[in-house]
mmCIF file of C-alpha atoms and ligand atoms in Angstrom:
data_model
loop_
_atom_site.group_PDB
_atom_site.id
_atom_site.type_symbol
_atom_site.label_atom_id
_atom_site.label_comp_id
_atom_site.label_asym_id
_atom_site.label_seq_id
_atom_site.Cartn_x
_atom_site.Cartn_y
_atom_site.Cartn_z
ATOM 1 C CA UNK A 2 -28.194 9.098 11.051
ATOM 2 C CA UNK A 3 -27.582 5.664 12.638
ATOM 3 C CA UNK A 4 -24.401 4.827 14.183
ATOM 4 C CA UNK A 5 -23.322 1.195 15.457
ATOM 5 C CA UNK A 6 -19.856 -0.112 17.346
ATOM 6 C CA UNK A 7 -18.438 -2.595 14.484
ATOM 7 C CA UNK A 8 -16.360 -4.915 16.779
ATOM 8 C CA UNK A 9 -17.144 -4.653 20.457
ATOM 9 C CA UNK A 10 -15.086 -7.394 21.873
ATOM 10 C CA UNK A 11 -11.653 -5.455 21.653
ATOM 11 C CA UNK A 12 -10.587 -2.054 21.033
ATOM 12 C CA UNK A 13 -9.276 -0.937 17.015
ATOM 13 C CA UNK A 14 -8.894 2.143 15.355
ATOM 14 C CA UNK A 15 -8.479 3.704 12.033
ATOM 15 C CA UNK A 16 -10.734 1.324 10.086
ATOM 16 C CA UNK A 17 -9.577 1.177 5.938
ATOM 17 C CA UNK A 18 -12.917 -0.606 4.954
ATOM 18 C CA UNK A 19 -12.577 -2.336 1.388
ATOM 19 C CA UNK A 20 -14.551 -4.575 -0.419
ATOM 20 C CA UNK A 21 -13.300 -7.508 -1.984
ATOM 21 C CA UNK A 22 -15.013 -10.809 -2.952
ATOM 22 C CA UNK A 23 -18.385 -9.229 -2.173
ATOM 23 C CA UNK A 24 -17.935 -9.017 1.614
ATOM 24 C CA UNK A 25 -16.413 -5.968 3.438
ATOM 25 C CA UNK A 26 -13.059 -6.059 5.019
ATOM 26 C CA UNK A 27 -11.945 -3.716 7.473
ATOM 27 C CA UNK A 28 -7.967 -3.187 8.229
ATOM 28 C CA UNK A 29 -7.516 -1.179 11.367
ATOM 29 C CA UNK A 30 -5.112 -0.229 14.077
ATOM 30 C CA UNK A 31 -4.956 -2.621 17.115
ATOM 31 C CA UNK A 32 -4.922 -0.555 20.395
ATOM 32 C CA UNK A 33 -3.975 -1.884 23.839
ATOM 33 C CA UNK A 34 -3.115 -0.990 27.266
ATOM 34 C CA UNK A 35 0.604 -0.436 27.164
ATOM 35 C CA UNK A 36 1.311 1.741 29.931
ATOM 36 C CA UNK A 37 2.842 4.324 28.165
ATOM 37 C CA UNK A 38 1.498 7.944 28.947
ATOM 38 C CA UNK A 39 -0.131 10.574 27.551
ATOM 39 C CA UNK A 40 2.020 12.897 25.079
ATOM 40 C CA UNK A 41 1.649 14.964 21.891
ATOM 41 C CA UNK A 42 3.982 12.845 19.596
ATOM 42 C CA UNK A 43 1.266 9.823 20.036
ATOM 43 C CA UNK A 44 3.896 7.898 22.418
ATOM 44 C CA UNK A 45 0.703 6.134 24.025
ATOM 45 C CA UNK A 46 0.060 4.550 20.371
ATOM 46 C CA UNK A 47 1.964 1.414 21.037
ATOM 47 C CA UNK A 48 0.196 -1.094 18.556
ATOM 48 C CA UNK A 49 2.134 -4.361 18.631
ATOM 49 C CA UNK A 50 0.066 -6.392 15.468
ATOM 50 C CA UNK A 51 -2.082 -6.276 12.744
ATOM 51 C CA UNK A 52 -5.695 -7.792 12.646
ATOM 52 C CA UNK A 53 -7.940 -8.077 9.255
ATOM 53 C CA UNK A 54 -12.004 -8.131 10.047
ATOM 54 C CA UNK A 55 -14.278 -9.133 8.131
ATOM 55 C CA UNK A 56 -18.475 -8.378 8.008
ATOM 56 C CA UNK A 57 -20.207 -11.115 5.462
ATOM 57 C CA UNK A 58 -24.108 -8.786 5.470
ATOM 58 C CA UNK A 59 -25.395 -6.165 6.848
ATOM 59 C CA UNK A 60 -22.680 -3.889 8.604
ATOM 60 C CA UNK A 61 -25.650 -2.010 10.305
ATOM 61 C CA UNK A 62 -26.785 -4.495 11.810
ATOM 62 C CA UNK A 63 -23.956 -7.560 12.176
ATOM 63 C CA UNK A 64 -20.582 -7.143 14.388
ATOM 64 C CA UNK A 65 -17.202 -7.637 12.239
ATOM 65 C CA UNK A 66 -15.624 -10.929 12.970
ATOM 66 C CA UNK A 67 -11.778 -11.212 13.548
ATOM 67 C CA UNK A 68 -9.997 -13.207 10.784
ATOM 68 C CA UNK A 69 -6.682 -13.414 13.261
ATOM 69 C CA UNK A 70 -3.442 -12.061 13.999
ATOM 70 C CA UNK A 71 -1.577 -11.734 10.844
ATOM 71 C CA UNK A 72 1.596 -9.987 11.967
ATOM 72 C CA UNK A 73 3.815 -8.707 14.487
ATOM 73 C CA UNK A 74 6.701 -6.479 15.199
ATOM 74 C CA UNK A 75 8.725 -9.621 16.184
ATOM 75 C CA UNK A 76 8.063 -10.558 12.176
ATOM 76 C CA UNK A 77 9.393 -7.378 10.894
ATOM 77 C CA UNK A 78 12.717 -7.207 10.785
ATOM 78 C CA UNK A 79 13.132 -3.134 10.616
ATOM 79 C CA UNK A 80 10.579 -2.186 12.869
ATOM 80 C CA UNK A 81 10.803 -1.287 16.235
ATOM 81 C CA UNK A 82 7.475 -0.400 17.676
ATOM 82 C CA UNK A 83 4.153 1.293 16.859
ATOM 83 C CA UNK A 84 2.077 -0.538 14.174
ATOM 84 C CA UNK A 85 0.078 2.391 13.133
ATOM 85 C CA UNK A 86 -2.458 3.007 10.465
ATOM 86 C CA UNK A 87 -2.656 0.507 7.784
ATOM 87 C CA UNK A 88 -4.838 -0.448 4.371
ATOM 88 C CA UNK A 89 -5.170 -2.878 1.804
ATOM 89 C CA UNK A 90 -5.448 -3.236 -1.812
ATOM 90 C CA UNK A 91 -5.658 -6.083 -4.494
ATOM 91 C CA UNK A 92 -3.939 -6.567 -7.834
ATOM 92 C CA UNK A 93 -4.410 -9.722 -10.125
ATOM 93 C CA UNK A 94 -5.646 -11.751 -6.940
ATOM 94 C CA UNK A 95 -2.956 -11.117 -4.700
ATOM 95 C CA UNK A 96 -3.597 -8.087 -1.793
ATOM 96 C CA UNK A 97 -1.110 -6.092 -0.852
ATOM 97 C CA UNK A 98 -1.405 -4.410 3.066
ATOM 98 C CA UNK A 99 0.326 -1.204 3.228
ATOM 99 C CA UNK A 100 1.170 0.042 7.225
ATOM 100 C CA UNK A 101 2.941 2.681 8.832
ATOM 101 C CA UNK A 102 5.581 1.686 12.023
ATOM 102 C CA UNK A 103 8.900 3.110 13.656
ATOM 103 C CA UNK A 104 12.130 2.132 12.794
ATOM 104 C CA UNK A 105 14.922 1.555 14.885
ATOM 105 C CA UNK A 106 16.042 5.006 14.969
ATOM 106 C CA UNK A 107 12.677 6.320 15.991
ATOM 107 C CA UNK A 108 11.728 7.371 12.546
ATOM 108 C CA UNK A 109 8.333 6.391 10.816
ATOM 109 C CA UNK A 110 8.254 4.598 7.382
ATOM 110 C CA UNK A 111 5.431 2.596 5.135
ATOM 111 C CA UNK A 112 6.185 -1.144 4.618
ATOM 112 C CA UNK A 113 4.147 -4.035 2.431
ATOM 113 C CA UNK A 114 2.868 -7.210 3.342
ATOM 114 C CA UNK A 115 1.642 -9.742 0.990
ATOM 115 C CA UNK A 116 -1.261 -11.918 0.867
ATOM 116 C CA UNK A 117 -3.317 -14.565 -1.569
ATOM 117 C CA UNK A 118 -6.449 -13.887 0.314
ATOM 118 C CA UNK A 119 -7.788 -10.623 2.021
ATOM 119 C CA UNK A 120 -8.216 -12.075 5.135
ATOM 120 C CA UNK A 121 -4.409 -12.917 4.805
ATOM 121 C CA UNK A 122 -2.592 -14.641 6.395
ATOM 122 C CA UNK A 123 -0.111 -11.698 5.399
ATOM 123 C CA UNK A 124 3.597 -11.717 5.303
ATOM 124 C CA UNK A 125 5.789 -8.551 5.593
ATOM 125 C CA UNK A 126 8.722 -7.591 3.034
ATOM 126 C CA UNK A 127 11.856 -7.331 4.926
ATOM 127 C CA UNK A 128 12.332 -3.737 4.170
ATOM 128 C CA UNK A 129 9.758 -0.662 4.386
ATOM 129 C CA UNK A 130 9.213 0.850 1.129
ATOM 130 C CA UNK A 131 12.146 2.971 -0.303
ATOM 131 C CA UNK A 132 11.614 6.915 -0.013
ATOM 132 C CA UNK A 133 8.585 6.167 2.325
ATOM 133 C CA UNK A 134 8.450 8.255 5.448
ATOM 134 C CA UNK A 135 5.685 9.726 7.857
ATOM 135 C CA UNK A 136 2.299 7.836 8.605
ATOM 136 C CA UNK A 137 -1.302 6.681 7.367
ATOM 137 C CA UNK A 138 -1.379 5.221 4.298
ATOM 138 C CA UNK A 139 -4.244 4.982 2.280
ATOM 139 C CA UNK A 140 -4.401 2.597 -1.076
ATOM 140 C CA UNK A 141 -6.250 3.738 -3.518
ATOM 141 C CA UNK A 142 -7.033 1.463 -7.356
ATOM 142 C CA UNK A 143 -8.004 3.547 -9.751
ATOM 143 C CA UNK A 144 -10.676 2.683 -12.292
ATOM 144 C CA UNK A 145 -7.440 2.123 -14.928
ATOM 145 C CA UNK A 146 -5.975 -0.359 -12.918
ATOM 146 C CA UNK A 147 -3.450 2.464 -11.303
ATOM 147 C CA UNK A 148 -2.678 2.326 -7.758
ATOM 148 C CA UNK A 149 -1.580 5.389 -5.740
ATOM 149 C CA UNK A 150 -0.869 5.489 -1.771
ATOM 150 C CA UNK A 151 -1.607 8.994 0.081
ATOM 151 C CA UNK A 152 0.036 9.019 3.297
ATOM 152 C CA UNK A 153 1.464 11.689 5.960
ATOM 153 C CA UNK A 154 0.757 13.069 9.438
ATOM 154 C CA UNK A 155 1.562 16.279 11.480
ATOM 155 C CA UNK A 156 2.967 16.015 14.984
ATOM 156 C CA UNK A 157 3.715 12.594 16.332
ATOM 157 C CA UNK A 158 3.676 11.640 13.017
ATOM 158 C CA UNK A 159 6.889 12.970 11.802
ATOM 159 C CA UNK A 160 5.269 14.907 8.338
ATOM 160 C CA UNK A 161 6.985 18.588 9.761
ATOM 161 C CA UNK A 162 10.255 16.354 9.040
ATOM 162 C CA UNK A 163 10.041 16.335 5.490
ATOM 163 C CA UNK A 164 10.206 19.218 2.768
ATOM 164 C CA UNK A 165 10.452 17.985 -1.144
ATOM 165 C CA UNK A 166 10.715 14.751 0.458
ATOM 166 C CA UNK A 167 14.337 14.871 2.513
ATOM 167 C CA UNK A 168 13.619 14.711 6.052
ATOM 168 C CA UNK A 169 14.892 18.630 7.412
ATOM 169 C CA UNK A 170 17.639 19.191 10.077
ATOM 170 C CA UNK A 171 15.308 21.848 11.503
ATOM 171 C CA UNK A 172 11.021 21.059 11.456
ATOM 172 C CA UNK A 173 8.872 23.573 10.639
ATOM 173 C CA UNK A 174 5.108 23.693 11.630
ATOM 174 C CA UNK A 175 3.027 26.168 9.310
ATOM 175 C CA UNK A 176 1.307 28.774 11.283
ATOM 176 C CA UNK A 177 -0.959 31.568 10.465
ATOM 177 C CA UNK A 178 -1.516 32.554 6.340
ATOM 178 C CA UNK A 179 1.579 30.116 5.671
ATOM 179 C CA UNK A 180 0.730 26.979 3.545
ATOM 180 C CA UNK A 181 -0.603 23.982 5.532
ATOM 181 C CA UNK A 182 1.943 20.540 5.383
ATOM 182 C CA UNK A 183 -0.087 19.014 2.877
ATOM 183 C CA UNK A 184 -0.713 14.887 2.354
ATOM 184 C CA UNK A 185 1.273 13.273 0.088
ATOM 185 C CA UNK A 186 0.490 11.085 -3.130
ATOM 186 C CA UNK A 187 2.545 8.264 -4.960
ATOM 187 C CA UNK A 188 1.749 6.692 -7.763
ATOM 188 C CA UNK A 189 2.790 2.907 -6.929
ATOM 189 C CA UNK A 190 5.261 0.341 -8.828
ATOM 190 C CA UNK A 191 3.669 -2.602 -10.652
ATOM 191 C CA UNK A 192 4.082 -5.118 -8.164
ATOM 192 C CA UNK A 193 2.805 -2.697 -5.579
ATOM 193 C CA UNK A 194 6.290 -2.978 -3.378
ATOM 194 C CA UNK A 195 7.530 0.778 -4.203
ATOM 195 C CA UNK A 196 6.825 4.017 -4.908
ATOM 196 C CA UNK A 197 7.095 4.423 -9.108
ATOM 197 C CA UNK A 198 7.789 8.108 -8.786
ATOM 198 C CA UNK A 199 8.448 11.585 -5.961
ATOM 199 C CA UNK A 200 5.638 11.772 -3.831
ATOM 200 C CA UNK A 201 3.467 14.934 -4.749
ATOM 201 C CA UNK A 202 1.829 17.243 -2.561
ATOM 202 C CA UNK A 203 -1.687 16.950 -1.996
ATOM 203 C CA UNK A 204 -3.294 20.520 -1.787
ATOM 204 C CA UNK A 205 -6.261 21.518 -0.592
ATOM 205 C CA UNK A 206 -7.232 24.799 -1.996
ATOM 206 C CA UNK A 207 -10.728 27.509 -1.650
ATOM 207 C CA UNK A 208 -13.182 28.059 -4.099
ATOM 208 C CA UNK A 209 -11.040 31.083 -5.460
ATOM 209 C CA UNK A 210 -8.479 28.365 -5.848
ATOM 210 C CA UNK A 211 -6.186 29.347 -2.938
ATOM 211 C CA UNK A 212 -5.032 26.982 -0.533
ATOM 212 C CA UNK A 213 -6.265 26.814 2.631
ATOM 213 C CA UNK A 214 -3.965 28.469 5.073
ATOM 214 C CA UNK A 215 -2.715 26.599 8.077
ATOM 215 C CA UNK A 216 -4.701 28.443 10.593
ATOM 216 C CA UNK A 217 -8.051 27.324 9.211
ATOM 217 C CA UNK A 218 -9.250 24.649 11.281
ATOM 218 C CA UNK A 219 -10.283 22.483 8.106
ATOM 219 C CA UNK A 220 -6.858 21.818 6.911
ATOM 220 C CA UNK A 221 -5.179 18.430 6.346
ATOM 221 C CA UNK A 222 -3.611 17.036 9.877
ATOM 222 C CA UNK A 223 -3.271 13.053 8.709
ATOM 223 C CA UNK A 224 -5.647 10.307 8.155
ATOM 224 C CA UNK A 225 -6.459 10.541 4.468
ATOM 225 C CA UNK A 226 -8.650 8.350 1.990
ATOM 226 C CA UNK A 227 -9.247 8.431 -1.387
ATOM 227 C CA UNK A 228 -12.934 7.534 -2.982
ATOM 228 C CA UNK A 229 -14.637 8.131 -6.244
ATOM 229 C CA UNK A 230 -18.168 9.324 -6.097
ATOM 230 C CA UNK A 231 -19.741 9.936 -9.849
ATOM 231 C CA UNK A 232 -16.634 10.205 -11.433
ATOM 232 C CA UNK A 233 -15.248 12.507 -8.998
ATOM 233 C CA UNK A 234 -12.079 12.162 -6.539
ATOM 234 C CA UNK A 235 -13.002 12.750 -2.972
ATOM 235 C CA UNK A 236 -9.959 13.164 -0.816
ATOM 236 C CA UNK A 237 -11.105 13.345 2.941
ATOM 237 C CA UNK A 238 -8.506 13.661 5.977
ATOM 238 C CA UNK A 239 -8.951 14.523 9.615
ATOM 239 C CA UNK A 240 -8.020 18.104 11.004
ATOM 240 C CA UNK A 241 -6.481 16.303 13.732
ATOM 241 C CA UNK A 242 -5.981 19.193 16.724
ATOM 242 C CA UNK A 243 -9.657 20.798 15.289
ATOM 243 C CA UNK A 244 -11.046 16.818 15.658
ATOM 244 C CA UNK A 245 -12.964 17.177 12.373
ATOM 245 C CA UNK A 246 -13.266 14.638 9.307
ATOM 246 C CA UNK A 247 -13.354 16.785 6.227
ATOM 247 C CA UNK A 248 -13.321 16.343 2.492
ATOM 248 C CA UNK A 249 -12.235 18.443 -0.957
ATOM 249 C CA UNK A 250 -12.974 16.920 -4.380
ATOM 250 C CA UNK A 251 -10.415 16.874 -7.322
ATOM 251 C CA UNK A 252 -10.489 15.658 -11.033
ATOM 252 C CA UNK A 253 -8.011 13.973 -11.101
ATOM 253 C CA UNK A 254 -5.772 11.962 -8.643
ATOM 254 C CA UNK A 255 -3.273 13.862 -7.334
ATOM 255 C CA UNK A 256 -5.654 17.208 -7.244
ATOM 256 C CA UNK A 257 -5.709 19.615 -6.410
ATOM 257 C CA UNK A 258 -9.099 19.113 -4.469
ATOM 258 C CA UNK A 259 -11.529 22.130 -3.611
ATOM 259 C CA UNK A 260 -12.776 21.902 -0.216
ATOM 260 C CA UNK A 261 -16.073 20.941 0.445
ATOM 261 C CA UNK A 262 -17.100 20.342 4.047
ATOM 262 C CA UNK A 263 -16.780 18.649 7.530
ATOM 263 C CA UNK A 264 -18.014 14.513 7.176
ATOM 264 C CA UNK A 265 -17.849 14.018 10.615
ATOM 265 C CA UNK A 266 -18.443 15.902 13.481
ATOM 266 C CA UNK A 267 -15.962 15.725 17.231
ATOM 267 C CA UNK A 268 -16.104 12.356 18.607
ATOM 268 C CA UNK A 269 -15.154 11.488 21.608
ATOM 269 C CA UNK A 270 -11.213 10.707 22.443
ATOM 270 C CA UNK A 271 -8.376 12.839 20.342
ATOM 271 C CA UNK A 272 -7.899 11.401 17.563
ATOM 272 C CA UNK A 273 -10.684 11.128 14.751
ATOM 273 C CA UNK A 274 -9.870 8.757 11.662
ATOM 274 C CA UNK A 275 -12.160 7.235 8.746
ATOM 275 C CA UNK A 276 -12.861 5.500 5.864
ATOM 276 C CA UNK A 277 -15.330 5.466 3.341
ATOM 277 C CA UNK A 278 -16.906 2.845 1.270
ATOM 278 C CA UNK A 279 -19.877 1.006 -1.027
ATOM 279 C CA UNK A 280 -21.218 -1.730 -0.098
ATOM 280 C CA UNK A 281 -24.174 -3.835 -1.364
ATOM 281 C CA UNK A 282 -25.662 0.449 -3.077
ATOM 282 C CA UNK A 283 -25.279 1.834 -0.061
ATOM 283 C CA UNK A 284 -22.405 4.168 1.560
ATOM 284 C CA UNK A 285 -21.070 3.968 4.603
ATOM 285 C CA UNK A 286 -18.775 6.092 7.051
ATOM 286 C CA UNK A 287 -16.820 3.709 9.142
ATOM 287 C CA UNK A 288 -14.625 5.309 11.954
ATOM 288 C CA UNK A 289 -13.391 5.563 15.685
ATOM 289 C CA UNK A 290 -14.416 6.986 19.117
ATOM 290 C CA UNK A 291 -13.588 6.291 22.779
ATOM 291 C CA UNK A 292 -16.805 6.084 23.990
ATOM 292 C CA UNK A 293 -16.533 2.331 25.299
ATOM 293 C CA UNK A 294 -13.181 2.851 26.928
ATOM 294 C CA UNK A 295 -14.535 6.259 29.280
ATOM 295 C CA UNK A 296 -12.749 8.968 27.048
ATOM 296 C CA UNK A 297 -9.117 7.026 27.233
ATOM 297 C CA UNK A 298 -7.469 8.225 24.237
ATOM 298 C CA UNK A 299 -5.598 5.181 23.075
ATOM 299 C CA UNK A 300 -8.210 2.617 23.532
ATOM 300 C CA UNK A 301 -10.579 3.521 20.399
ATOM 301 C CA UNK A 302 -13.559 1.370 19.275
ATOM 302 C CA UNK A 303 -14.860 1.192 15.801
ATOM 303 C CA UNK A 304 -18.029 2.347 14.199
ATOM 304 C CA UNK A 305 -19.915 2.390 11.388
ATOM 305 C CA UNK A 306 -22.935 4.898 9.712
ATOM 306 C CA UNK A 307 -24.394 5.025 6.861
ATOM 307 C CA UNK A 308 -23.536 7.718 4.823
ATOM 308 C CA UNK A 309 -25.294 10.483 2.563
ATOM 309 C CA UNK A 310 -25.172 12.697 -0.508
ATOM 310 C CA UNK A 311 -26.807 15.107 -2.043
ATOM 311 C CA UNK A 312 -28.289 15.501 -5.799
ATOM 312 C CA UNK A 313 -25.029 17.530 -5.975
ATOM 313 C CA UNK A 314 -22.889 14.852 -4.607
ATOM 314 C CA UNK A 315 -22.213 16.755 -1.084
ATOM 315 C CA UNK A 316 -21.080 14.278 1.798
ATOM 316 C CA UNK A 317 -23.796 15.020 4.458
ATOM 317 C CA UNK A 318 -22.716 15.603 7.677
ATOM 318 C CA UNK A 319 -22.829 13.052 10.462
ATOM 319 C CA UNK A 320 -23.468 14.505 13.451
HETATM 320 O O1 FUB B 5 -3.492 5.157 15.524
HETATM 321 C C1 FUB B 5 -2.387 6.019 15.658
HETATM 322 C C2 FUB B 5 -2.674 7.346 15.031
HETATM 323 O O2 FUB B 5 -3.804 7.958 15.632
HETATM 324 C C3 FUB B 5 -3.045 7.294 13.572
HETATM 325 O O3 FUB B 5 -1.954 7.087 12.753
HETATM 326 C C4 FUB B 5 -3.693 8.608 13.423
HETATM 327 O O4 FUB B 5 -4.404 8.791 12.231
HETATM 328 C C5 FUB B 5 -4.560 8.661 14.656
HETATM 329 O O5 FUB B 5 -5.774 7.984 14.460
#
């Protein structure tokens, strides 16, 4: 399957592609140079803005333009550094951008910007969003008009923290048969500010219906997103330390999903991190490598394929 860089002229990562007003927008990660080295807690993440861009045609064939700088840590008044992951959704013609940064003590929450337009420009509430905690948010509108965030990441992103959602004195990573840290899934307030219930565990279980323990290299590390295919909920996530994008289908929401099968294959760089979307009848696999930067881990480029199912609604794999 084709494959194409989306926006050559800088380096971005973890693409949420949406479509709104018939042209595709693409919120990602802004990566730069900051100096900082190397380590397992993602210290060499140092995003310092947000970005919206946005592809008006073909994205196979045109480059993503940038719509601007929309905000800053200097506009956030309880963030300290690392503007990670972030996504977008809209309710009665207002969009709402949903991001995950560090506070001031070092710990990672979700916070809300607001915007008339979905290029922005986008202004951030004052405080994250109560209860919020760990990374990678993912906004998902439901065909009822619903909206639910799934968010959470392992390691440098804090998710070992948390257990029925109160951050732990001691963390605890899963090994072995023990259950995997799943993903997490909120259901969101009306005026898409706060969570409107706990978050729930997202679990990713067998075909026997068992979940998937955490030493099998398909389960859930961070980076999920939520599509519908035929009626179906397709919850797909990166395996982060196995460098796989994989996916499990549910009936419902909050799952649980079954798992299915690996989307994407090893790029190159760490980290791998997606979205999926339709565009114009066609579905497409938008994502990251570090091909154009010579394997540096933090400077990640964005890309695009077209994606494929089968008559039973299996993702095919893109190699
Ligand atoms: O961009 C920083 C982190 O790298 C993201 O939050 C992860 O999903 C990984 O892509």
């Amino acid at each position: 399957m084709k494959a194409k860089y989306v926006f050559p002229s800088d380096y971005m990562a973890d693409p949420a592609a949406n479509v709104f007003d018939g042209k595709l927008y693409i919120y990602p990660s802004h990566d730069y140079d900051s100096g900082e080295c190397f380590d397992d807690d993602g210290g060499h993440f140092q995003m310092k803005d947000y970005h919206v861009l946005c592809i008006d045609g073909d994205p196979m064939e045109q480059d993503a333009k940038d719509c601007g700088k929309q905000f800053g840590i200097e506009d956030i008044p309880w963030v300290e550094k690392q503007l990670w992951d972030n996504d977008c959704v809209e309710k009665d013609g207002k969009y709402y951008l949903i991001y995950s940064a560090k506070d001031y003590t070092g710990v990672f929450h979700l916070g809300v910007a607001v915007a008339d337009k979905p290029e922005g420009p986008f202004v951030p509430e004052a405080d994250p969003i109560r209860g919020s905690y760990s990374i990678d948010p993912c906004v998902f509108k439901d065909d009822d008009g619903e909206i639910y965030v799934y968010f959470g990441g392992i390691w440098g992103g804090q998710l070992q923290w948390y257990k029925d959602n109160k951050m732990l004195k001691a963390e605890h990573l899963p090994e072995g048969k023990e259950d995997p840290l799943p993903s997490r899934v909120a259901r969101m307030t009306g005026d898409v500010k706060q969570f409107a219930e706990a978050p729930r565990a997202v679990v990713i279980v067998d075909e026997t219906g068992k979940p998937l323990p955490a030493d099998d290299p398909h389960r859930f590390f961070e980076a999920s997103w939520m599509h519908k295919y035929n009626g179906k909920y397709y919850f797909s996530y990166s395996t982060g330390d196995t460098h796989l994008l994989c996916y499990a289908v549910g009936d419902n929401p909050y799952g649980p999903f079954t798992y299915q099968g690996v989307i994407l294959e090893p790029v190159v760089g760490w980290t791998t991190h997606h979205s999926i979307v339709e565009y114009k009848g066609k579905w497409y696999l938008f994502h990251h490598d570090c091909v154009p930067s010579n394997d540096t881990t933090w400077l990640r480029s964005l890309k695009v394929a077209e994606l494929e199912y089968d008559a039973e609604g299996h993702i095919k794999t893109v190699k």
